[in-house]
Each structure stands twice: as structure tokens, then as C-alpha cells.
Coordinates of C-alpha atoms in Angstrom, one line a residue:
M1 CA 81.9 101.7 39.5
N2 CA 82.0 103.5 43.0
L3 CA 80.0 107.0 42.7
S4 CA 82.2 108.6 45.1
H5 CA 85.0 111.3 44.0
N6 CA 85.4 112.9 46.9
T7 CA 89.1 113.6 45.8
E8 CA 88.4 115.5 42.7
V9 CA 85.4 117.2 44.0
R10 CA 87.2 118.3 47.4
S11 CA 90.4 119.4 45.6
L12 CA 88.6 121.5 43.6
Q13 CA 86.5 123.1 46.2
V14 CA 90.0 124.0 47.8
I15 CA 91.7 125.8 44.6
T16 CA 88.2 127.6 43.8
H17 CA 88.1 129.1 47.8
L18 CA 91.9 130.2 47.4
V19 CA 91.2 132.4 43.8
S20 CA 88.0 133.5 45.2
L21 CA 90.3 134.6 48.1
A22 CA 92.9 136.2 45.6
G23 CA 89.8 137.7 43.7
I24 CA 88.2 139.5 46.9
V25 CA 91.4 140.6 47.7
W26 CA 92.1 142.3 44.1
L27 CA 88.7 144.0 44.2
F28 CA 90.2 146.3 47.3
F29 CA 93.1 146.9 45.1
S30 CA 91.4 147.9 41.7
N31 CA 88.3 148.9 42.9
E32 CA 86.6 147.0 39.8
W33 CA 83.5 146.0 41.9
Q34 CA 81.3 145.5 39.0
Y35 CA 82.6 141.9 38.8
L36 CA 80.7 141.2 41.6
W37 CA 77.4 142.0 39.4
V38 CA 78.8 139.3 37.4
T39 CA 79.0 137.0 40.3
L40 CA 75.9 137.6 42.0
A41 CA 74.2 136.9 38.8
F42 CA 75.9 133.4 38.0
Y43 CA 75.5 132.5 41.4
W44 CA 71.8 132.9 41.1
T45 CA 71.7 131.2 37.9
T46 CA 73.9 127.9 38.5
G47 CA 72.3 128.0 42.2
V48 CA 68.8 128.0 41.4
L49 CA 68.6 126.0 37.7
G50 CA 71.5 123.6 38.6
I51 CA 71.4 122.6 42.3
N52 CA 67.6 123.5 43.7
I53 CA 65.6 122.9 40.3
G54 CA 68.1 120.3 38.6
F55 CA 69.8 118.4 41.2
H56 CA 67.4 118.7 44.0
R57 CA 63.6 118.9 42.7
L58 CA 64.0 117.2 39.1
I59 CA 66.7 114.4 39.4
S60 CA 66.8 113.6 43.0
H61 CA 63.4 113.3 43.7
R62 CA 61.6 113.3 40.6
S63 CA 58.9 115.8 41.4
F64 CA 58.3 117.1 37.6
K65 CA 59.0 116.1 34.1
T66 CA 60.6 118.2 31.9
H67 CA 62.0 118.1 28.2
K68 CA 64.8 115.6 28.1
W69 CA 67.0 118.4 26.7
M70 CA 66.0 120.5 29.6
E71 CA 67.1 118.1 32.1
R72 CA 70.2 117.5 30.9
F73 CA 71.0 121.0 30.5
L74 CA 70.3 121.7 34.5
A75 CA 72.4 118.8 35.1
L76 CA 75.2 120.2 33.7
V77 CA 74.4 123.4 35.4
G78 CA 74.5 121.7 38.5
T79 CA 77.5 119.7 37.5
I80 CA 79.5 123.4 37.0
T81 CA 78.7 124.5 40.5
N82 CA 80.9 121.9 41.9
V83 CA 79.3 119.9 44.8
G84 CA 80.3 117.0 42.7
S85 CA 78.5 114.8 39.8
P86 CA 74.9 114.4 39.4
L87 CA 75.3 110.7 40.2
A88 CA 77.1 111.6 43.0
W89 CA 74.8 113.9 44.6
V90 CA 71.6 112.5 43.9
A91 CA 73.3 109.1 45.7
L92 CA 74.6 111.1 48.8
H93 CA 70.8 113.4 49.1
R94 CA 69.0 110.2 48.7
T95 CA 71.2 108.7 51.7
H96 CA 70.2 111.6 53.4
H97 CA 67.0 111.7 53.2
K98 CA 66.4 107.8 53.7
H99 CA 68.7 108.3 57.3
A100 CA 68.4 111.6 58.3
E101 CA 69.6 112.7 61.6
T102 CA 71.0 109.1 62.2
E103 CA 74.3 107.4 62.3
E104 CA 73.6 106.6 58.7
D105 CA 72.8 110.2 57.6
P106 CA 76.4 111.5 56.0
H107 CA 76.0 115.3 57.1
S108 CA 73.9 115.6 59.8
P109 CA 75.1 118.7 62.1
Y110 CA 73.2 116.7 65.3
V111 CA 75.7 113.4 64.5
I112 CA 78.9 115.1 63.4
G113 CA 78.5 118.7 64.7
N114 CA 78.2 122.0 62.6
M115 CA 81.6 122.8 61.6
R116 CA 82.0 119.6 59.9
A117 CA 78.3 119.3 58.3
W118 CA 79.2 123.1 57.1
F119 CA 82.8 122.4 55.8
G120 CA 82.4 119.0 54.4
Y121 CA 84.1 116.8 56.9
W122 CA 81.3 114.4 56.6
K123 CA 81.3 110.6 57.3
I124 CA 82.5 108.7 54.5
V125 CA 79.8 107.1 52.6
K126 CA 80.4 104.4 49.8
L127 CA 77.8 105.4 47.2
Q128 CA 76.8 102.7 45.1
V129 CA 75.1 102.6 41.8
R130 CA 72.0 101.1 44.0
H131 CA 71.4 104.4 45.3
V132 CA 71.0 106.0 41.3
K133 CA 69.5 103.0 39.6
D134 CA 67.0 105.0 37.6
L135 CA 69.8 107.5 36.6
W136 CA 72.5 104.6 35.7
R137 CA 70.3 103.6 32.6
D138 CA 71.2 107.1 31.0
P139 CA 74.7 107.2 29.6
F140 CA 74.7 111.1 29.8
Y141 CA 75.1 110.6 34.1
K142 CA 77.9 108.1 33.3
W143 CA 79.3 110.6 31.2
S144 CA 79.4 113.4 33.1
H145 CA 80.7 111.5 36.2
R146 CA 83.3 110.2 34.5
N147 CA 84.1 114.0 32.8
Y148 CA 83.7 115.8 35.8
I149 CA 86.7 117.3 36.1
W150 CA 86.9 117.8 32.0
I151 CA 83.7 119.9 32.1
H152 CA 84.9 122.1 34.9
I153 CA 88.0 123.1 32.9
A154 CA 86.0 123.6 29.5
Y155 CA 83.6 125.7 31.2
C156 CA 86.2 127.8 32.9
G157 CA 88.3 128.2 29.7
A158 CA 85.1 128.9 27.8
L159 CA 84.4 132.1 30.7
M160 CA 87.8 133.1 30.3
L161 CA 87.5 133.5 26.8
I162 CA 85.0 136.1 27.2
D163 CA 86.9 137.6 29.8
P164 CA 89.9 136.2 31.9
M165 CA 88.5 137.8 35.2
W166 CA 85.5 135.7 34.6
G167 CA 87.6 132.8 35.5
I168 CA 87.4 134.1 39.0
Y169 CA 83.8 135.8 39.1
A170 CA 81.8 133.4 36.9
Y171 CA 83.5 130.3 37.8
A172 CA 85.0 130.2 41.0
L173 CA 83.4 132.8 43.5
P174 CA 79.9 131.7 42.6
A175 CA 80.8 127.9 42.8
V176 CA 82.1 128.7 46.2
L177 CA 78.5 130.6 47.2
V178 CA 76.9 127.7 45.7
L179 CA 78.5 125.1 48.1
H180 CA 78.1 127.6 51.1
S181 CA 74.6 127.7 50.2
T182 CA 74.0 124.0 50.4
S183 CA 75.7 123.8 53.3
A184 CA 72.9 126.4 54.7
I185 CA 70.7 123.7 54.1
I186 CA 72.6 121.0 55.7
V187 CA 72.9 122.9 58.9
I188 CA 70.8 126.1 59.0
A189 CA 67.7 124.5 57.8
H190 CA 68.1 121.6 60.3
R191 CA 68.6 123.9 63.4
H192 CA 66.8 127.5 62.9
G193 CA 63.7 128.0 62.0
Y194 CA 59.5 126.5 62.6
K195 CA 58.1 123.1 61.7
T196 CA 54.8 122.8 59.9
H197 CA 55.0 119.3 59.6
E198 CA 55.9 116.3 62.5
C199 CA 58.9 114.4 60.7
N200 CA 60.9 111.8 61.8
D201 CA 64.3 114.6 61.6
E202 CA 64.6 118.0 62.6
S203 CA 64.0 119.7 59.3
R204 CA 62.8 123.5 59.6
N205 CA 61.6 125.9 57.5
S206 CA 64.0 129.0 57.7
W207 CA 63.9 132.1 56.4
I208 CA 67.4 132.8 56.9
A209 CA 68.2 129.4 54.8
S210 CA 65.7 130.5 52.1
L211 CA 67.3 134.2 51.8
I212 CA 70.5 132.5 51.4
T213 CA 69.8 129.6 48.8
L214 CA 67.1 131.7 46.9
G215 CA 63.8 129.7 48.0
E216 CA 65.2 126.3 49.0
G217 CA 65.1 126.9 52.8
W218 CA 61.4 126.0 53.4
H219 CA 63.1 122.2 54.5
N220 CA 60.5 121.0 56.7
N221 CA 58.2 121.2 53.9
H222 CA 60.4 119.6 52.0
H223 CA 60.9 116.5 54.1
A224 CA 57.4 116.2 55.1
H225 CA 56.7 115.9 51.1
P226 CA 59.9 115.5 49.1
G227 CA 58.0 114.4 45.7
R228 CA 56.0 118.0 45.5
W229 CA 58.0 120.7 43.4
K230 CA 56.7 123.1 44.9
Q231 CA 58.4 123.9 48.7
G232 CA 56.4 127.0 49.8
E233 CA 53.4 126.1 51.4
K234 CA 52.0 129.4 53.3
W235 CA 51.7 132.8 51.3
W236 CA 55.3 134.0 52.7
E237 CA 57.0 131.1 51.9
L238 CA 58.4 132.5 48.5
D239 CA 59.6 130.0 46.4
P240 CA 61.4 131.2 43.0
P241 CA 62.7 127.7 41.9
A242 CA 59.0 126.9 41.5
W243 CA 58.1 129.6 39.5
I244 CA 60.6 128.9 37.0
I245 CA 59.7 125.1 37.7
R246 CA 56.1 125.8 36.3
L247 CA 57.6 127.0 33.1
I248 CA 59.4 124.2 32.1
K249 CA 57.4 121.2 33.6
T250 CA 55.9 119.1 31.3
N251 CA 53.2 117.4 33.4
G252 CA 50.2 118.8 35.1

């Protein structure tokens, strides 16, 4: 089974960008600015829970343990952010860590440039099951990969039953923001900031990237110790995802 599903992911990303642009224009004519609070709430929730904690620190690096139902909940939240299925995202991320800043790194800004790295014009990498052998044993992850589009349709439809405008401000616009926040890590956290640890790459601790992603920007710390669930090391390196992990982890 080929884990790459770029056509589906990129198509959804184009759609959510177009819908978000239309939604922003509509705000200027309707003056319904309260919907932006909905966007910020869903951006924070899906980005931190789904990507920072779920896809990244838990599923990719297994930096902590939690209940199985919690892991699957976090994986589903990550899925509806529109950055790919858990299997595909984890396979790509593990490839990045293994080959950071080399020709084998799919999205290093030093190899393909800032613009291509930010907007997803990455090197085409054929993702294989061998990258995610541990996840492949769980039928849930196979199901979430095969039904990626249907998960999005069901989620967006449920939101629109609450309020038709939530299709824009609780689904599309938060998904766009999460996508660009991951780009901030890919580019900014490899270009801007300071190094606490010497690594074989250009990962950096960036307050800008951390502000955008709500705590994921201490990237040099992470590349030096990818198995740690807490990425902030100094007192000023605020790490909100770690605060949540402390509450949900089941190991010491």
C-alpha cells in the first residue's frame, strides 16, 4: 500500500484556501466578525491537540503514552486539519528527521528553497509502510488513511448542521491556518532563532515559530531530543502542548 495521497490532500488544501478567501471577503461586507473567534478556537484546538500533541509528539515520536481512545481521538483531530492522514504524515515526518537538511529531506528550505518548502512544492517522496511499521499493525490507522476524504466530508457536514457558516470558519479557515503553522516550523524554525544543542541540521529555537504554533517552535530542542514530550527547556520557552500532555499521559 502506497501511503502517498498527495492528490487528495492538495485538492482539499486548494479548496479550503479558496473557501477561506471567500469567507474573509464576506466578513468585510457582513461585519460578522464574531466568526473569527470560532476560527481561533478551532485553530488552537485542532492545531495543538491534533498536530502538536497527536501527530507529532505522540504518534510520530512516541514521546509519551496515553489511553488508546485518547490516541485515536487525537489522531482524528489531526486528520481533519487537512495535512494528511496519520500514516502519511508520520511517514513523511520520520523521513525528515532521518535526513534533515540533505537531498533526502522532502521539505528542507536549504535544499528546495523557502517558497517551495512553505507552499508544499516538496520533493516527491514515495512513502512506504516500512516507515510506519508500528502504526501499520493498528487497523484504525489503515482505516483513517483509506477514508481520509470521507472523514473530512463527515466532519464538515456535522459542523454545518450546527451553523452553515461553520463550514468556513470552523473547518476551512482553521485548516488553512494549521497548514501554514506547520509551514512555519518547516521554514522559520530552520531559518530563525538560536541553537541550544549542536545537531546535524539547521533546526533552531524560534519564538516566532513558537508563537504561531502555540508552543511547537523550540525546534532545536526537539531535534536534539525527539523522544521528549516536553520541548521547552528554558523558563521562557513556553510549551502549552506539554502542559496538556502532563494531564493526559499515563506513564511517568
